[in-house]
Amino acid sequence: MLGGAIGTDAAPTQKRETTDSATGQGFSRRDLVNTYVWTAAGGFFAETTETTDVVSETTSGSYSLSGSVGTSVGTSFQLAGIGISAQLDASVGGGMTATRARGKEATRSFGLNVEVNPARNLQRYDQDRKPVFDQDGQPVKVPGKVDAYRFLSFYLGEDSEHFDSFFHKVVDPTWLANGNDPNAAALRQARQSDRKPPCWRVLHRVTFVSRVLPAVPPAGAPPLEKAMRQVDVESNYELIRRLDPYVKGATTSLPELAEATRSALAAQLPDLLPHAADVTGFLAQYYGVDA
């Protein structure tokens, strides 16, 4: 440290005082949530939020050195009956104070990357595996196939609760206890139920799913689906695409979104206006608007 760099004391009368301190302060937002959208027509889109970890460290030290040297010489004698005395005093003093401080800051990005690649082909095929087209030459899609979905991916920082969630909610206890799979054997060796070490966790939550509607809705289909097919809207996501330019700026609250939805339907798809509440519901799911 500073004292070692300067050296040891030069004389017993010297006094040294040293103070060294090292403090590290850092903050790290480790819990992340990212939003992803997949569509059969456009592929995979990510709305990713990354955080930055910043760690700062400051090291300081002070050194104080003081010293003094004093001497005194005295003598007396007589010469021819005359007394003579002499006194010599000398003193040397000095002092030094030094302070050093340095700081450093390290920055690194921290994020979560997700990749998905579902099948994007929604077209129907006949018994000979040939694609089916309608009278206008457009591909006929298979009803019920997913044409879009939205999901959230979470990264949760280290916590002992994630240990319990993994072994009690995620992993099949029968497979873990009796399975011959090498992964099961590895997990049995890694399990530390007595300690419950903190673990990080990654989970995914699907918040919106859109499926291709039948060209002719069945008798028990919801009224909104029947109305959508009458105006040539083949899925919930297709309806979202039609309304998105008019409602995407009103997604801060559910009442605001409901008002924008009604206005958009009245102007663009008036036949769906009686179903505005249902349309607002799945728009809220898609945009992540809380009630």
Coordinates of C-alpha atoms in Angstrom, one line a residue:
M1 CA 0.0 0.0 0.0
L2 CA 1.1 3.6 0.3
G3 CA 3.1 3.0 3.4
G4 CA 5.1 0.2 1.8
A5 CA 5.7 2.3 -1.3
I6 CA 7.2 5.2 0.7
G7 CA 9.4 3.0 3.0
T8 CA 10.0 2.4 6.7
D9 CA 10.7 4.9 9.4
A10 CA 14.2 6.5 9.4
A11 CA 14.5 7.1 13.1
P12 CA 12.7 6.0 16.3
T13 CA 11.5 9.6 16.9
Q14 CA 9.5 9.5 13.6
K15 CA 5.7 9.1 13.8
R16 CA 3.7 7.6 10.9
E17 CA 0.0 7.4 10.5
T18 CA -1.6 5.6 7.6
T19 CA -5.2 5.3 6.6
D20 CA -6.1 3.0 3.6
S21 CA -9.7 2.4 2.5
A22 CA -11.1 0.6 -0.4
T23 CA -14.8 0.8 -1.1
G24 CA -16.7 -0.7 -3.9
Q25 CA -20.2 0.3 -4.8
G26 CA -22.1 -1.2 -7.7
F27 CA -25.6 -1.7 -8.9
S28 CA -26.9 -4.2 -11.3
R29 CA -30.5 -4.6 -12.5
R30 CA -30.5 -8.3 -13.2
D31 CA -34.2 -9.0 -13.7
L32 CA -35.0 -8.7 -17.4
V33 CA -38.2 -9.0 -19.4
N34 CA -38.2 -9.0 -23.2
T35 CA -41.2 -9.0 -25.6
Y36 CA -41.2 -11.1 -28.7
V37 CA -43.6 -11.4 -31.6
W38 CA -43.7 -14.2 -34.2
T39 CA -45.8 -14.1 -37.3
A40 CA -46.1 -16.6 -40.1
A41 CA -46.0 -13.8 -42.6
G42 CA -43.1 -11.8 -41.2
G43 CA -41.1 -14.1 -39.0
F44 CA -39.6 -13.3 -35.6
F45 CA -39.5 -9.8 -34.1
A46 CA -37.9 -8.9 -30.8
E47 CA -38.5 -5.9 -28.6
T48 CA -35.5 -6.3 -26.3
T49 CA -34.7 -4.4 -23.2
E50 CA -31.1 -4.6 -22.1
T51 CA -29.6 -3.3 -18.9
T52 CA -26.2 -2.1 -18.1
D53 CA -24.2 -3.2 -15.1
V54 CA -22.0 -0.4 -13.7
V55 CA -19.4 -1.2 -11.0
S56 CA -17.4 1.7 -9.5
E57 CA -14.5 1.4 -7.2
T58 CA -12.6 4.1 -5.3
T59 CA -9.3 3.5 -3.5
S60 CA -7.7 6.2 -1.3
G61 CA -4.8 6.5 1.1
S62 CA -3.1 9.1 3.2
Y63 CA 0.3 9.2 4.7
S64 CA 1.6 11.6 7.4
L65 CA 5.3 11.7 8.4
S66 CA 6.8 14.0 11.1
G67 CA 10.2 14.0 12.7
S68 CA 12.5 16.1 14.8
V69 CA 16.1 15.9 15.9
G70 CA 17.5 18.0 18.8
T71 CA 20.8 18.3 20.4
S72 CA 22.2 20.4 23.2
V73 CA 25.9 20.8 24.2
G74 CA 27.1 22.7 27.3
T75 CA 30.5 23.3 28.9
S76 CA 32.1 25.4 31.7
F77 CA 35.7 25.9 32.9
Q78 CA 37.9 28.4 34.7
L79 CA 40.9 30.2 33.2
A80 CA 43.1 32.2 35.4
G81 CA 40.4 32.4 37.9
I82 CA 37.8 33.5 35.4
G83 CA 34.8 31.3 34.9
I84 CA 33.8 30.6 31.3
S85 CA 30.7 28.7 30.1
A86 CA 29.3 28.0 26.7
Q87 CA 26.0 26.5 25.4
L88 CA 25.1 25.2 21.9
D89 CA 21.6 24.3 20.9
A90 CA 20.5 22.8 17.5
S91 CA 17.2 21.6 16.3
V92 CA 15.9 20.2 13.1
G93 CA 12.2 19.6 12.4
G94 CA 10.2 18.5 9.4
G95 CA 6.9 17.1 8.2
M96 CA 5.2 15.6 5.2
T97 CA 1.6 14.7 4.3
A98 CA 0.6 12.9 1.1
T99 CA -2.8 11.8 -0.1
R100 CA -3.5 9.6 -3.1
A101 CA -6.8 8.6 -4.6
R102 CA -7.8 6.8 -7.7
G103 CA -11.1 5.5 -9.1
K104 CA -12.2 3.2 -11.9
E105 CA -15.5 2.3 -13.4
A106 CA -16.3 -0.7 -15.5
T107 CA -19.4 -0.9 -17.7
R108 CA -20.7 -4.0 -19.4
S109 CA -24.0 -4.8 -21.1
F110 CA -26.3 -7.6 -20.0
G111 CA -29.1 -9.0 -22.1
L112 CA -31.2 -12.0 -23.0
N113 CA -31.2 -13.3 -26.6
V114 CA -34.0 -15.7 -27.7
E115 CA -34.4 -17.4 -31.1
V116 CA -37.5 -19.3 -32.3
N117 CA -38.1 -20.8 -35.7
P118 CA -41.6 -22.4 -36.0
A119 CA -43.0 -23.6 -39.3
R120 CA -44.4 -20.7 -41.2
N121 CA -46.2 -22.6 -43.9
L122 CA -50.0 -22.4 -43.4
Q123 CA -51.1 -23.7 -46.7
R124 CA -53.4 -26.7 -47.1
Y125 CA -52.2 -29.7 -49.2
D126 CA -54.4 -32.3 -50.8
Q127 CA -53.9 -36.1 -50.5
D128 CA -51.2 -36.0 -53.1
R129 CA -49.3 -33.4 -51.1
K130 CA -50.0 -30.7 -53.7
P131 CA -50.8 -27.2 -52.5
V132 CA -54.4 -26.1 -52.6
F133 CA -55.4 -22.7 -54.1
D134 CA -58.8 -20.9 -54.2
Q135 CA -60.6 -19.7 -57.3
D136 CA -58.5 -16.5 -57.2
G137 CA -55.2 -18.4 -57.1
Q138 CA -54.6 -17.6 -53.5
P139 CA -53.3 -20.3 -51.1
V140 CA -55.9 -21.9 -49.0
K141 CA -54.8 -21.9 -45.4
V142 CA -55.4 -24.7 -42.8
P143 CA -57.9 -23.6 -40.2
G144 CA -56.6 -23.7 -36.7
K145 CA -52.9 -23.2 -37.5
V146 CA -51.2 -20.5 -35.6
D147 CA -50.3 -17.4 -37.7
A148 CA -49.0 -15.2 -34.9
Y149 CA -48.2 -15.2 -31.2
R150 CA -46.6 -12.9 -28.7
F151 CA -44.6 -14.0 -25.6
L152 CA -42.5 -12.6 -22.8
S153 CA -39.1 -13.9 -21.8
F154 CA -37.9 -13.4 -18.3
Y155 CA -34.4 -13.6 -16.8
L156 CA -34.7 -13.5 -13.0
G157 CA -31.5 -13.0 -11.0
E158 CA -30.1 -15.4 -8.4
D159 CA -32.6 -16.4 -5.7
S160 CA -33.1 -19.5 -3.5
E161 CA -36.8 -19.6 -4.5
H162 CA -35.8 -20.5 -8.0
F163 CA -34.1 -23.6 -6.7
D164 CA -37.4 -24.7 -5.2
S165 CA -39.4 -23.8 -8.3
F166 CA -37.1 -25.8 -10.5
F167 CA -37.1 -29.0 -8.5
H168 CA -40.7 -28.8 -7.3
K169 CA -42.5 -27.3 -10.3
V170 CA -40.4 -27.7 -13.4
V171 CA -38.7 -31.1 -13.1
D172 CA -40.8 -34.3 -12.9
P173 CA -40.0 -35.8 -9.5
T174 CA -40.6 -39.4 -10.7
W175 CA -38.2 -38.9 -13.7
L176 CA -35.7 -37.2 -11.4
A177 CA -35.8 -40.0 -8.8
N178 CA -36.0 -43.0 -11.0
G179 CA -35.0 -41.9 -14.5
N180 CA -32.0 -43.5 -16.3
D181 CA -31.5 -40.5 -18.4
P182 CA -28.0 -39.0 -18.0
N183 CA -29.6 -35.6 -17.4
A184 CA -31.5 -37.1 -14.5
A185 CA -28.4 -38.6 -13.0
A186 CA -26.6 -35.3 -13.4
L187 CA -29.4 -33.4 -11.7
R188 CA -29.5 -35.9 -8.8
Q189 CA -25.8 -35.2 -8.2
A190 CA -26.2 -31.5 -8.5
R191 CA -29.2 -31.2 -6.2
Q192 CA -28.3 -29.6 -2.9
S193 CA -31.6 -29.6 -1.0
D194 CA -30.0 -28.9 2.3
R195 CA -28.3 -25.7 1.0
K196 CA -30.8 -24.5 -1.7
P197 CA -28.1 -22.4 -3.4
P198 CA -29.4 -19.3 -5.3
C199 CA -30.1 -19.9 -8.9
W200 CA -31.0 -17.7 -11.9
R201 CA -34.2 -18.5 -13.8
V202 CA -35.3 -18.1 -17.4
L203 CA -39.0 -18.6 -18.3
H204 CA -41.3 -17.7 -21.2
R205 CA -45.0 -16.7 -21.1
V206 CA -47.2 -16.7 -24.1
T207 CA -49.6 -13.7 -23.9
F208 CA -51.4 -13.8 -27.2
V209 CA -52.1 -16.5 -29.8
S210 CA -53.8 -16.0 -33.2
R211 CA -55.1 -18.9 -35.3
V212 CA -56.5 -19.1 -38.8
L213 CA -60.3 -19.1 -38.8
P214 CA -62.3 -21.5 -40.9
A215 CA -63.6 -20.0 -44.1
V216 CA -67.1 -21.1 -43.0
P217 CA -67.4 -20.8 -39.2
P218 CA -69.1 -23.7 -37.5
A219 CA -72.5 -23.2 -35.9
G220 CA -71.0 -22.9 -32.4
A221 CA -68.4 -20.3 -33.4
P222 CA -68.2 -17.1 -31.3
P223 CA -70.2 -14.2 -32.9
L224 CA -67.0 -12.2 -33.4
E225 CA -65.4 -14.9 -35.5
K226 CA -68.5 -15.1 -37.7
A227 CA -68.5 -11.3 -38.1
M228 CA -64.7 -11.3 -38.9
R229 CA -65.2 -13.9 -41.7
Q230 CA -68.0 -11.9 -43.2
V231 CA -65.6 -8.9 -43.6
D232 CA -62.9 -11.2 -45.0
V233 CA -60.6 -11.1 -41.9
E234 CA -59.1 -14.5 -41.5
S235 CA -57.5 -14.3 -38.0
N236 CA -57.2 -12.1 -34.9
Y237 CA -53.7 -11.1 -36.0
E238 CA -55.0 -10.0 -39.4
L239 CA -57.5 -7.8 -37.5
I240 CA -54.7 -6.4 -35.4
R241 CA -52.7 -5.5 -38.5
R242 CA -55.8 -3.7 -39.9
L243 CA -56.3 -1.7 -36.7
D244 CA -52.7 -1.2 -35.6
P245 CA -52.1 2.2 -37.3
Y246 CA -55.1 3.6 -35.5
V247 CA -54.7 2.2 -32.0
K248 CA -51.0 1.6 -31.4
G249 CA -50.6 5.2 -30.0
A250 CA -53.3 4.5 -27.4
T251 CA -51.9 1.6 -25.4
T252 CA -51.0 3.3 -22.1
S253 CA -54.3 2.3 -20.5
L254 CA -57.3 0.1 -21.2
P255 CA -59.9 2.9 -21.3
E256 CA -57.7 4.8 -23.8
L257 CA -57.3 1.6 -25.9
A258 CA -61.1 0.9 -25.8
E259 CA -61.9 4.4 -27.0
A260 CA -59.3 4.2 -29.9
T261 CA -60.7 0.7 -30.8
R262 CA -64.2 1.9 -31.1
S263 CA -63.2 4.9 -33.2
A264 CA -61.1 2.7 -35.5
L265 CA -63.8 0.1 -36.0
A266 CA -66.4 2.8 -36.7
A267 CA -64.2 4.3 -39.4
Q268 CA -62.6 1.1 -40.9
L269 CA -64.7 -1.9 -40.0
P270 CA -68.2 -0.8 -38.9
D271 CA -69.6 -4.3 -39.1
L272 CA -67.4 -5.2 -36.1
L273 CA -68.4 -2.3 -34.0
P274 CA -71.0 -4.4 -32.0
H275 CA -68.0 -6.6 -30.9
A276 CA -65.8 -3.7 -29.8
A277 CA -65.4 -5.1 -26.3
D278 CA -64.1 -8.4 -27.5
V279 CA -61.8 -6.7 -30.1
T280 CA -60.4 -4.5 -27.3
G281 CA -59.8 -7.6 -25.2
F282 CA -57.4 -9.3 -27.6
L283 CA -55.8 -6.0 -28.6
A284 CA -55.0 -5.5 -24.9
Q285 CA -53.4 -9.0 -24.8
Y286 CA -51.3 -8.3 -27.9
Y287 CA -50.1 -4.9 -26.7
G288 CA -49.7 -6.0 -23.0
V289 CA -52.2 -3.4 -21.7
D290 CA -53.3 -4.2 -18.1
A291 CA -56.9 -3.8 -17.1

